[in-house]
Coordinates of N, CA and C in Angstrom, one line a residue:
M402 N 0.8 -1.2 0.0 CA 0.0 0.0 0.0 C 0.9 1.3 0.0
F403 N 2.0 1.3 0.7 CA 2.8 2.5 0.8 C 4.2 2.2 0.1
K404 N 4.2 1.3 -0.9 CA 5.4 1.0 -1.6 C 6.0 2.2 -2.2
G405 N 5.2 3.1 -2.7 CA 5.7 4.3 -3.4 C 6.6 5.2 -2.5
L406 N 6.4 5.1 -1.2 CA 7.2 6.0 -0.3 C 8.6 5.6 -0.3
G407 N 8.9 4.3 -0.3 CA 10.3 3.8 -0.4 C 11.0 4.3 -1.6
G408 N 10.2 4.3 -2.7 CA 10.8 4.9 -4.0 C 11.1 6.4 -3.8
M409 N 10.3 7.1 -3.1 CA 10.5 8.5 -2.9 C 11.7 8.8 -2.1
G410 N 11.9 7.9 -1.1 CA 13.2 8.0 -0.3 C 14.4 7.8 -1.1
D411 N 14.3 6.8 -2.0 CA 15.5 6.6 -2.9 C 15.7 7.7 -3.9
M412 N 14.6 8.3 -4.3 CA 14.7 9.5 -5.2 C 15.3 10.6 -4.5
A413 N 15.0 10.8 -3.3 CA 15.6 11.9 -2.5 C 17.1 11.7 -2.3
K414 N 17.5 10.5 -2.1 CA 18.9 10.1 -1.9 C 19.6 10.4 -3.2
M415 N 19.0 10.0 -4.4 CA 19.6 10.3 -5.7 C 19.7 11.7 -5.9
M416 N 18.7 12.5 -5.6 CA 18.8 14.0 -5.8 C 19.9 14.6 -4.9
K417 N 20.0 14.1 -3.7 CA 21.1 14.6 -2.8 C 22.4 14.3 -3.3
A418 N 22.6 13.0 -3.8 CA 23.9 12.6 -4.4 C 24.2 13.4 -5.6
A419 N 23.2 13.7 -6.5 CA 23.4 14.6 -7.7 C 23.8 16.0 -7.3
Q420 N 23.2 16.5 -6.2 CA 23.6 17.9 -5.7 C 25.0 17.8 -5.2
D421 N 25.3 16.8 -4.4 CA 26.7 16.7 -3.9 C 27.7 16.6 -5.0
M422 N 27.4 15.8 -6.0 CA 28.3 15.7 -7.2 C 28.5 17.0 -7.9
Q423 N 27.4 17.7 -8.1 CA 27.5 19.1 -8.7 C 28.3 20.0 -7.9
G424 N 28.2 20.0 -6.6 CA 29.0 20.8 -5.8 C 30.5 20.5 -5.8
K425 N 30.8 19.2 -5.8 CA 32.1 18.7 -5.9 C 32.8 19.0 -7.2
M426 N 32.0 18.9 -8.3 CA 32.5 19.3 -9.6 C 32.8 20.8 -9.8
A427 N 31.9 21.6 -9.2 CA 32.2 23.0 -9.2 C 33.4 23.4 -8.4
Q428 N 33.6 22.7 -7.3 CA 34.8 22.9 -6.5 C 36.1 22.4 -7.2
L429 N 35.9 21.3 -7.9 CA 37.1 20.8 -8.7 C 37.5 21.8 -9.8
Q430 N 36.5 22.4 -10.4 CA 36.8 23.4 -11.5 C 37.7 24.5 -10.9
E431 N 37.3 25.0 -9.7 CA 38.1 26.0 -9.0 C 39.5 25.5 -8.6
D432 N 39.5 24.3 -8.1 CA 40.8 23.7 -7.7 C 41.7 23.6 -8.8
L433 N 41.2 23.1 -10.0 CA 42.1 22.9 -11.2 C 42.7 24.2 -11.7
K434 N 42.1 25.3 -11.4 CA 42.6 26.6 -11.8 C 43.8 27.0 -10.9
A435 N 43.9 26.4 -9.7 CA 44.9 26.7 -8.7 C 46.1 25.8 -8.8
I436 N 45.9 24.5 -9.2 CA 46.9 23.5 -9.3 C 47.8 23.8 -10.5
T437 N 49.1 23.8 -10.4 CA 50.0 24.1 -11.5 C 50.9 22.9 -11.8
V438 N 51.2 22.7 -13.0 CA 52.2 21.7 -13.4 C 53.2 22.3 -14.3
T439 N 54.4 21.7 -14.4 CA 55.4 22.3 -15.2 C 55.9 21.2 -16.2
G440 N 55.9 21.6 -17.5 CA 56.5 20.7 -18.5 C 57.8 21.3 -18.9
E441 N 58.7 20.4 -19.4 CA 60.0 20.9 -19.8 C 60.5 20.2 -21.1
S442 N 61.5 20.8 -21.7 CA 62.1 20.2 -22.8 C 63.6 20.7 -22.8
G443 N 64.4 20.0 -23.7 CA 65.8 20.3 -23.7 C 66.5 20.2 -22.4
A444 N 66.2 19.1 -21.7 CA 66.8 18.8 -20.4 C 66.6 20.0 -19.4
G445 N 65.4 20.6 -19.5 CA 65.1 21.7 -18.6 C 65.5 23.1 -19.1
L446 N 66.0 23.2 -20.3 CA 66.3 24.5 -20.8 C 65.1 25.4 -21.1
V447 N 64.0 24.7 -21.4 CA 62.7 25.5 -21.6 C 61.7 24.8 -20.6
K448 N 61.0 25.6 -19.8 CA 60.0 25.1 -18.9 C 58.7 25.9 -19.1
A449 N 57.6 25.2 -19.2 CA 56.3 25.8 -19.4 C 55.4 25.4 -18.2
T450 N 54.8 26.4 -17.6 CA 53.9 26.1 -16.4 C 52.5 26.4 -16.8
A451 N 51.6 25.5 -16.4 CA 50.2 25.6 -16.8 C 49.3 25.2 -15.6
T452 N 48.1 25.7 -15.6 CA 47.2 25.2 -14.6 C 46.7 23.8 -14.9
A453 N 46.1 23.1 -14.0 CA 45.7 21.8 -14.3 C 44.5 21.8 -15.3
K454 N 44.0 23.0 -15.6 CA 43.0 23.1 -16.6 C 43.6 23.3 -18.0
G455 N 45.0 23.4 -18.0 CA 45.7 23.5 -19.3 C 46.0 25.0 -19.7
E456 N 45.7 25.9 -18.9 CA 46.0 27.3 -19.2 C 47.5 27.6 -19.0
L457 N 48.2 28.0 -20.0 CA 49.6 28.4 -19.9 C 49.8 29.6 -19.0
T458 N 50.6 29.6 -17.9 CA 50.7 30.7 -17.1 C 52.1 31.3 -17.0
A459 N 53.1 30.5 -17.4 CA 54.5 31.0 -17.4 C 55.4 30.2 -18.4
L460 N 56.4 30.8 -18.8 CA 57.4 30.2 -19.7 C 58.8 30.7 -19.3
D461 N 59.6 29.7 -19.0 CA 61.0 30.0 -18.5 C 62.0 29.5 -19.5
I462 N 62.8 30.4 -20.1 CA 63.7 29.9 -21.1 C 65.1 30.3 -20.7
D463 N 66.0 29.3 -20.6 CA 67.4 29.5 -20.3 C 68.0 30.3 -21.4
P464 N 68.7 31.4 -21.0 CA 69.3 32.3 -22.0 C 70.4 31.7 -22.9
S465 N 70.9 30.6 -22.4 CA 72.0 29.9 -23.2 C 71.5 29.4 -24.6
I466 N 70.2 29.3 -24.7 CA 69.7 28.7 -26.0 C 69.4 29.8 -27.1
F467 N 69.6 31.1 -26.7 CA 69.4 32.2 -27.7 C 70.6 32.4 -28.6
N468 N 70.5 31.8 -29.7 CA 71.5 31.9 -30.8 C 70.7 32.0 -32.1
S469 N 70.9 33.0 -32.8 CA 70.0 33.3 -34.0 C 70.1 32.1 -35.0
D470 N 71.2 31.4 -35.0 CA 71.3 30.2 -35.9 C 70.4 29.1 -35.5
D471 N 70.0 29.1 -34.2 CA 69.2 28.0 -33.7 C 67.7 28.3 -33.5
K472 N 67.2 29.3 -34.2 CA 65.8 29.8 -34.0 C 64.8 28.6 -34.1
E473 N 64.9 27.7 -35.1 CA 64.0 26.6 -35.2 C 64.1 25.7 -34.0
V474 N 65.3 25.4 -33.5 CA 65.5 24.6 -32.4 C 64.8 25.2 -31.2
V475 N 65.0 26.4 -31.0 CA 64.4 27.1 -29.8 C 62.8 27.0 -29.9
E476 N 62.3 27.3 -31.1 CA 60.8 27.2 -31.3 C 60.3 25.8 -31.0
D477 N 61.1 24.8 -31.4 CA 60.7 23.4 -31.2 C 60.7 23.1 -29.7
L478 N 61.8 23.6 -29.0 CA 61.9 23.4 -27.5 C 60.7 24.0 -26.8
I479 N 60.3 25.2 -27.2 CA 59.2 25.9 -26.6 C 57.9 25.1 -26.8
L480 N 57.7 24.7 -28.0 CA 56.5 23.9 -28.3 C 56.5 22.6 -27.5
A481 N 57.6 22.0 -27.4 CA 57.7 20.7 -26.7 C 57.4 20.9 -25.2
A482 N 57.9 22.0 -24.6 CA 57.7 22.3 -23.2 C 56.2 22.6 -23.0
I483 N 55.6 23.3 -23.9 CA 54.2 23.6 -23.7 C 53.3 22.3 -23.8
K484 N 53.6 21.5 -24.8 CA 52.9 20.3 -25.0 C 53.1 19.3 -23.8
D485 N 54.3 19.3 -23.2 CA 54.5 18.5 -22.0 C 53.7 19.1 -20.8
A486 N 53.6 20.4 -20.7 CA 52.8 21.0 -19.6 C 51.4 20.6 -19.8
Q487 N 50.9 20.7 -21.0 CA 49.5 20.4 -21.3 C 49.2 19.0 -21.0
A488 N 50.1 18.1 -21.4 CA 49.8 16.6 -21.1 C 49.8 16.4 -19.6
K489 N 50.7 17.0 -18.8 CA 50.7 16.9 -17.4 C 49.5 17.5 -16.8
A490 N 49.0 18.6 -17.3 CA 47.8 19.2 -16.8 C 46.6 18.3 -17.0
E491 N 46.5 17.6 -18.2 CA 45.4 16.7 -18.5 C 45.5 15.5 -17.5
D492 N 46.7 15.0 -17.3 CA 46.9 13.9 -16.3 C 46.5 14.3 -14.9
R493 N 46.8 15.5 -14.5 CA 46.5 15.9 -13.1 C 45.0 16.1 -13.0
S494 N 44.4 16.7 -14.0 CA 42.9 16.9 -14.0 C 42.2 15.6 -13.9
R495 N 42.7 14.6 -14.7 CA 42.1 13.2 -14.6 C 42.3 12.6 -13.3
E496 N 43.4 12.8 -12.7 CA 43.7 12.3 -11.3 C 42.7 12.9 -10.3
E497 N 42.6 14.3 -10.4 CA 41.7 14.9 -9.4 C 40.2 14.5 -9.6
M498 N 39.8 14.3 -10.9 CA 38.4 13.8 -11.1 C 38.3 12.4 -10.6
G499 N 39.3 11.6 -10.7 CA 39.2 10.2 -10.2 C 39.0 10.2 -8.7
K500 N 39.7 11.2 -8.0 CA 39.5 11.3 -6.5 C 38.0 11.6 -6.2
I501 N 37.4 12.5 -6.9 CA 36.0 12.8 -6.7 C 35.1 11.6 -7.0
A502 N 35.4 10.9 -8.1 CA 34.5 9.8 -8.4 C 34.7 8.7 -7.3
E503 N 35.9 8.5 -6.9 CA 36.1 7.5 -5.9 C 35.4 7.8 -4.5
S504 N 35.5 9.1 -4.2 CA 34.8 9.6 -3.0 C 33.3 9.4 -3.0
M505 N 32.8 9.3 -4.2 CA 31.3 9.1 -4.3 C 31.0 7.7 -4.6
G506 N 32.0 6.8 -4.4 CA 31.7 5.3 -4.6 C 31.6 4.9 -6.0
L507 N 32.1 5.7 -6.9 CA 32.2 5.4 -8.4 C 33.5 4.9 -8.7
P508 N 33.7 4.2 -9.9 CA 35.0 3.8 -10.3 C 35.9 4.9 -10.5
R509 N 37.2 4.8 -10.1 CA 38.1 5.9 -10.2 C 38.3 6.4 -11.6
D510 N 38.2 5.4 -12.6 CA 38.5 5.8 -14.0 C 37.2 6.2 -14.7
M511 N 36.1 6.4 -14.0 CA 34.9 6.8 -14.7 C 35.1 8.2 -15.2
N512 N 34.6 8.5 -16.4 CA 34.7 9.8 -17.0 C 33.6 10.7 -16.5
L513 N 33.9 11.6 -15.6 CA 32.9 12.5 -15.1 C 32.7 13.7 -16.1
P514 N 31.5 14.2 -16.3 CA 31.4 15.3 -17.2 C 32.1 16.6 -16.6
M515 N 32.8 17.3 -17.4 CA 33.4 18.5 -17.0 C 32.9 19.7 -17.7

């Protein structure tokens, strides 16, 4: 006779879980802006720093690589450092999302919507 009430309780739990997940995802978005990673190339001659969201925030270039004859090499090193930073940012973002999924009882490797 009151079987529907049990379903309503389950629905309330699901709604609460969805709200919790939404809050955690919003916090994660903010956290990813504050987490930084550094990619490098040329054995550290070029370093690129980015947020875990992939936004480039700094570029550090050792002055020893500035030789006009090596312009293309320098450009390649800069691109390589940026790509390394972006790859590390993606890895860190995935790691942070995995922590949230795990905290909610979901598989760590579950792709959460961002």
